[in-house]
Amino acid sequence: MKRRHLMMGGAAAVGLGACTQSKFRTYTGPEVTYIVVNKEARRMYLLHNDKVLKDYDIDLGFAPIGDKFFEGDGRTPEGTYLIDRRNPKSRFHLSLGISYPNATDRIEAAALGKPPGGDIFIHGESSPFKRKRGDWTWGCIAVTNREMEDVYAMVRTGTPIQINP
């Protein structure tokens, strides 16, 4: 009887191990040369030159209308930036940093007497079991964890990103 339980337990462990997948995917397709985010449409496009490779529904900052002006305003910045860092240990599954704030952003925030903030990312969800609906981030661009795995594999540091109203 014990031998049977041991064999059944071993088979279950092997079966469960086969179900786990790495969050790090490989991508061998065309280079992503540009990212475009259209905030009003809640869409993000990964492009190779002028060809759309992939597009995604997105969630934004909890105050999605308008440009980001200072830390804590809940808005997603608008303008042209770069993907400037990669975070494989993000608490939001995986994340790609956006080079906000730029010089103009700093000047605008200073004129309001506030810090510009930072740590704006494209990222996944905090929990795949509690998918949020609607805009919920503090100014970031969010996709599902599965989608973020693809984005993380496809996009390289230095890729330009245009965030439109």
PDB file of N, CA and C in Angstrom, residues 112-164:
ATOM      1  N   LEU A 112       5.094  73.604 -10.521  1.00  0.00           N
ATOM      2  CA  LEU A 112       3.982  73.356  -9.602  1.00  0.00           C
ATOM      3  C   LEU A 112       4.446  73.182  -8.158  1.00  0.00           C
ATOM      4  N   GLY A 113       5.791  73.232  -7.965  1.00  0.00           N
ATOM      5  CA  GLY A 113       6.346  73.050  -6.628  1.00  0.00           C
ATOM      6  C   GLY A 113       6.257  71.627  -6.118  1.00  0.00           C
ATOM      7  N   LYS A 114       6.268  70.672  -7.050  1.00  0.00           N
ATOM      8  CA  LYS A 114       6.123  69.262  -6.681  1.00  0.00           C
ATOM      9  C   LYS A 114       7.204  68.428  -7.351  1.00  0.00           C
ATOM     10  N   PRO A 115       7.502  67.248  -6.792  1.00  0.00           N
ATOM     11  CA  PRO A 115       8.435  66.340  -7.469  1.00  0.00           C
ATOM     12  C   PRO A 115       7.726  65.678  -8.656  1.00  0.00           C
ATOM     13  N   PRO A 116       8.478  65.362  -9.728  1.00  0.00           N
ATOM     14  CA  PRO A 116       7.845  64.775 -10.908  1.00  0.00           C
ATOM     15  C   PRO A 116       7.427  63.317 -10.731  1.00  0.00           C
ATOM     16  N   GLY A 117       8.016  62.648  -9.761  1.00  0.00           N
ATOM     17  CA  GLY A 117       7.759  61.221  -9.613  1.00  0.00           C
ATOM     18  C   GLY A 117       8.662  60.430 -10.539  1.00  0.00           C
ATOM     19  N   GLY A 118       8.394  59.171 -10.661  1.00  0.00           N
ATOM     20  CA  GLY A 118       9.204  58.287 -11.493  1.00  0.00           C
ATOM     21  C   GLY A 118       8.666  56.879 -11.376  1.00  0.00           C
ATOM     22  N   ASP A 119       9.505  55.921 -11.672  1.00  0.00           N
ATOM     23  CA  ASP A 119       9.114  54.514 -11.611  1.00  0.00           C
ATOM     24  C   ASP A 119       7.847  54.234 -12.410  1.00  0.00           C
ATOM     25  N   ILE A 120       7.833  54.712 -13.643  1.00  0.00           N
ATOM     26  CA  ILE A 120       6.737  54.418 -14.562  1.00  0.00           C
ATOM     27  C   ILE A 120       7.174  53.215 -15.402  1.00  0.00           C
ATOM     28  N   PHE A 121       6.323  52.206 -15.439  1.00  0.00           N
ATOM     29  CA  PHE A 121       6.660  50.939 -16.088  1.00  0.00           C
ATOM     30  C   PHE A 121       5.526  50.435 -16.965  1.00  0.00           C
ATOM     31  N   ILE A 122       5.876  49.565 -17.892  1.00  0.00           N
ATOM     32  CA  ILE A 122       4.919  48.637 -18.500  1.00  0.00           C
ATOM     33  C   ILE A 122       5.059  47.379 -17.653  1.00  0.00           C
ATOM     34  N   HIS A 123       3.960  46.882 -17.109  1.00  0.00           N
ATOM     35  CA  HIS A 123       4.074  45.717 -16.224  1.00  0.00           C
ATOM     36  C   HIS A 123       2.848  44.827 -16.295  1.00  0.00           C
ATOM     37  N   GLY A 124       2.972  43.682 -15.627  1.00  0.00           N
ATOM     38  CA  GLY A 124       1.871  42.734 -15.521  1.00  0.00           C
ATOM     39  C   GLY A 124       1.012  43.038 -14.307  1.00  0.00           C
ATOM     40  N   GLU A 125       0.366  42.006 -13.807  1.00  0.00           N
ATOM     41  CA  GLU A 125      -0.566  42.139 -12.687  1.00  0.00           C
ATOM     42  C   GLU A 125       0.128  41.798 -11.373  1.00  0.00           C
ATOM     43  N   SER A 126      -0.408  42.344 -10.283  1.00  0.00           N
ATOM     44  CA  SER A 126       0.156  41.994  -8.978  1.00  0.00           C
ATOM     45  C   SER A 126      -0.226  40.572  -8.592  1.00  0.00           C
ATOM     46  N   SER A 127      -1.382  40.124  -9.047  1.00  0.00           N
ATOM     47  CA  SER A 127      -1.827  38.757  -8.798  1.00  0.00           C
ATOM     48  C   SER A 127      -2.624  38.289 -10.009  1.00  0.00           C
ATOM     49  N   PRO A 128      -2.238  37.173 -10.603  1.00  0.00           N
ATOM     50  CA  PRO A 128      -2.992  36.689 -11.764  1.00  0.00           C
ATOM     51  C   PRO A 128      -4.391  36.214 -11.394  1.00  0.00           C
ATOM     52  N   PHE A 129      -4.666  36.042 -10.104  1.00  0.00           N
ATOM     53  CA  PHE A 129      -5.966  35.560  -9.657  1.00  0.00           C
ATOM     54  C   PHE A 129      -6.941  36.690  -9.369  1.00  0.00           C
ATOM     55  N   LYS A 130      -6.428  37.916  -9.285  1.00  0.00           N
ATOM     56  CA  LYS A 130      -7.281  39.064  -9.009  1.00  0.00           C
ATOM     57  C   LYS A 130      -7.129  40.083 -10.132  1.00  0.00           C
ATOM     58  N   ARG A 131      -7.553  39.713 -11.336  1.00  0.00           N
ATOM     59  CA  ARG A 131      -7.444  40.613 -12.489  1.00  0.00           C
ATOM     60  C   ARG A 131      -8.266  41.862 -12.222  1.00  0.00           C
ATOM     61  N   LYS A 132      -7.597  42.986 -12.266  1.00  0.00           N
ATOM     62  CA  LYS A 132      -8.275  44.249 -12.046  1.00  0.00           C
ATOM     63  C   LYS A 132      -8.967  44.671 -13.340  1.00  0.00           C
ATOM     64  N   ARG A 133     -10.047  45.345 -13.216  1.00  0.00           N
ATOM     65  CA  ARG A 133     -10.780  45.857 -14.373  1.00  0.00           C
ATOM     66  C   ARG A 133     -10.752  47.371 -14.312  1.00  0.00           C
ATOM     67  N   GLY A 134     -10.466  47.981 -15.427  1.00  0.00           N
ATOM     68  CA  GLY A 134     -10.404  49.435 -15.461  1.00  0.00           C
ATOM     69  C   GLY A 134      -9.011  49.913 -15.083  1.00  0.00           C
ATOM     70  N   ASP A 135      -8.876  51.220 -14.973  1.00  0.00           N
ATOM     71  CA  ASP A 135      -7.578  51.822 -14.686  1.00  0.00           C
ATOM     72  C   ASP A 135      -7.289  51.741 -13.190  1.00  0.00           C
ATOM     73  N   TRP A 136      -6.124  51.193 -12.845  1.00  0.00           N
ATOM     74  CA  TRP A 136      -5.831  50.932 -11.446  1.00  0.00           C
ATOM     75  C   TRP A 136      -4.395  51.250 -11.045  1.00  0.00           C
ATOM     76  N   THR A 137      -3.504  51.520 -11.995  1.00  0.00           N
ATOM     77  CA  THR A 137      -2.101  51.719 -11.639  1.00  0.00           C
ATOM     78  C   THR A 137      -1.886  53.142 -11.117  1.00  0.00           C
ATOM     79  N   TRP A 138      -0.684  53.429 -10.683  1.00  0.00           N
ATOM     80  CA  TRP A 138      -0.324  54.772 -10.205  1.00  0.00           C
ATOM     81  C   TRP A 138       0.281  55.606 -11.328  1.00  0.00           C
ATOM     82  N   GLY A 139       0.093  55.175 -12.584  1.00  0.00           N
ATOM     83  CA  GLY A 139       0.613  55.903 -13.732  1.00  0.00           C
ATOM     84  C   GLY A 139       1.301  54.993 -14.732  1.00  0.00           C
ATOM     85  N   CYS A 140       1.358  53.723 -14.407  1.00  0.00           N
ATOM     86  CA  CYS A 140       2.007  52.748 -15.289  1.00  0.00           C
ATOM     87  C   CYS A 140       1.043  52.261 -16.361  1.00  0.00           C
ATOM     88  N   ILE A 141       1.554  51.404 -17.226  1.00  0.00           N
ATOM     89  CA  ILE A 141       0.791  50.765 -18.288  1.00  0.00           C
ATOM     90  C   ILE A 141       0.774  49.274 -17.956  1.00  0.00           C
ATOM     91  N   ALA A 142      -0.413  48.698 -17.771  1.00  0.00           N
ATOM     92  CA  ALA A 142      -0.513  47.308 -17.337  1.00  0.00           C
ATOM     93  C   ALA A 142      -1.191  46.437 -18.378  1.00  0.00           C
ATOM     94  N   VAL A 143      -0.681  45.213 -18.501  1.00  0.00           N
ATOM     95  CA  VAL A 143      -1.261  44.164 -19.337  1.00  0.00           C
ATOM     96  C   VAL A 143      -1.365  42.906 -18.474  1.00  0.00           C
ATOM     97  N   THR A 144      -1.927  41.840 -19.008  1.00  0.00           N
ATOM     98  CA  THR A 144      -1.984  40.593 -18.248  1.00  0.00           C
ATOM     99  C   THR A 144      -0.569  40.022 -18.087  1.00  0.00           C
ATOM    100  N   ASN A 145      -0.396  39.134 -17.149  1.00  0.00           N
ATOM    101  CA  ASN A 145       0.924  38.525 -16.941  1.00  0.00           C
ATOM    102  C   ASN A 145       1.381  37.760 -18.175  1.00  0.00           C
ATOM    103  N   ARG A 146       0.492  37.038 -18.803  1.00  0.00           N
ATOM    104  CA  ARG A 146       0.857  36.272 -20.009  1.00  0.00           C
ATOM    105  C   ARG A 146       1.304  37.221 -21.115  1.00  0.00           C
ATOM    106  N   GLU A 147       0.573  38.314 -21.290  1.00  0.00           N
ATOM    107  CA  GLU A 147       0.955  39.303 -22.296  1.00  0.00           C
ATOM    108  C   GLU A 147       2.291  39.954 -21.939  1.00  0.00           C
ATOM    109  N   MET A 148       2.497  40.208 -20.645  1.00  0.00           N
ATOM    110  CA  MET A 148       3.752  40.836 -20.220  1.00  0.00           C
ATOM    111  C   MET A 148       4.937  39.932 -20.500  1.00  0.00           C
ATOM    112  N   GLU A 149       4.760  38.640 -20.408  1.00  0.00           N
ATOM    113  CA  GLU A 149       5.838  37.710 -20.750  1.00  0.00           C
ATOM    114  C   GLU A 149       6.251  37.883 -22.207  1.00  0.00           C
ATOM    115  N   ASP A 150       5.278  38.053 -23.086  1.00  0.00           N
ATOM    116  CA  ASP A 150       5.583  38.275 -24.510  1.00  0.00           C
ATOM    117  C   ASP A 150       6.253  39.632 -24.715  1.00  0.00           C
ATOM    118  N   VAL A 151       5.693  40.680 -24.107  1.00  0.00           N
ATOM    119  CA  VAL A 151       6.251  42.028 -24.246  1.00  0.00           C
ATOM    120  C   VAL A 151       7.693  42.044 -23.739  1.00  0.00           C
ATOM    121  N   TYR A 152       7.925  41.436 -22.589  1.00  0.00           N
ATOM    122  CA  TYR A 152       9.263  41.403 -21.986  1.00  0.00           C
ATOM    123  C   TYR A 152      10.265  40.706 -22.904  1.00  0.00           C
ATOM    124  N   ALA A 153       9.816  39.648 -23.573  1.00  0.00           N
ATOM    125  CA  ALA A 153      10.697  38.921 -24.499  1.00  0.00           C
ATOM    126  C   ALA A 153      10.962  39.718 -25.770  1.00  0.00           C
ATOM    127  N   MET A 154       9.986  40.485 -26.223  1.00  0.00           N
ATOM    128  CA  MET A 154      10.086  41.161 -27.511  1.00  0.00           C
ATOM    129  C   MET A 154      10.805  42.508 -27.456  1.00  0.00           C
ATOM    130  N   VAL A 155      10.648  43.246 -26.361  1.00  0.00           N
ATOM    131  CA  VAL A 155      11.126  44.632 -26.290  1.00  0.00           C
ATOM    132  C   VAL A 155      12.494  44.696 -25.626  1.00  0.00           C
ATOM    133  N   ARG A 156      13.384  45.446 -26.222  1.00  0.00           N
ATOM    134  CA  ARG A 156      14.750  45.607 -25.714  1.00  0.00           C
ATOM    135  C   ARG A 156      14.916  46.965 -25.045  1.00  0.00           C
ATOM    136  N   THR A 157      15.863  47.061 -24.151  1.00  0.00           N
ATOM    137  CA  THR A 157      16.235  48.339 -23.554  1.00  0.00           C
ATOM    138  C   THR A 157      16.675  49.275 -24.676  1.00  0.00           C
ATOM    139  N   GLY A 158      16.223  50.517 -24.602  1.00  0.00           N
ATOM    140  CA  GLY A 158      16.538  51.507 -25.631  1.00  0.00           C
ATOM    141  C   GLY A 158      15.436  51.688 -26.662  1.00  0.00           C
ATOM    142  N   THR A 159      14.412  50.839 -26.623  1.00  0.00           N
ATOM    143  CA  THR A 159      13.299  50.967 -27.574  1.00  0.00           C
ATOM    144  C   THR A 159      12.505  52.233 -27.255  1.00  0.00           C
ATOM    145  N   PRO A 160      12.245  53.085 -28.268  1.00  0.00           N
ATOM    146  CA  PRO A 160      11.431  54.280 -28.046  1.00  0.00           C
ATOM    147  C   PRO A 160       9.962  53.903 -27.801  1.00  0.00           C
ATOM    148  N   ILE A 161       9.296  54.705 -26.953  1.00  0.00           N
ATOM    149  CA  ILE A 161       7.872  54.539 -26.695  1.00  0.00           C
ATOM    150  C   ILE A 161       7.207  55.908 -26.800  1.00  0.00           C
ATOM    151  N   GLN A 162       6.146  55.963 -27.594  1.00  0.00           N
ATOM    152  CA  GLN A 162       5.343  57.178 -27.755  1.00  0.00           C
ATOM    153  C   GLN A 162       4.032  56.964 -27.037  1.00  0.00           C
ATOM    154  N   ILE A 163       3.762  57.779 -26.014  1.00  0.00           N
ATOM    155  CA  ILE A 163       2.510  57.673 -25.262  1.00  0.00           C
ATOM    156  C   ILE A 163       1.640  58.861 -25.657  1.00  0.00           C
ATOM    157  N   ASN A 164       0.535  58.552 -26.321  1.00  0.00           N
ATOM    158  CA  ASN A 164      -0.382  59.564 -26.825  1.00  0.00           C
ATOM    159  C   ASN A 164      -1.590  59.713 -25.902  1.00  0.00           C
TER     160      ASN A 164
END
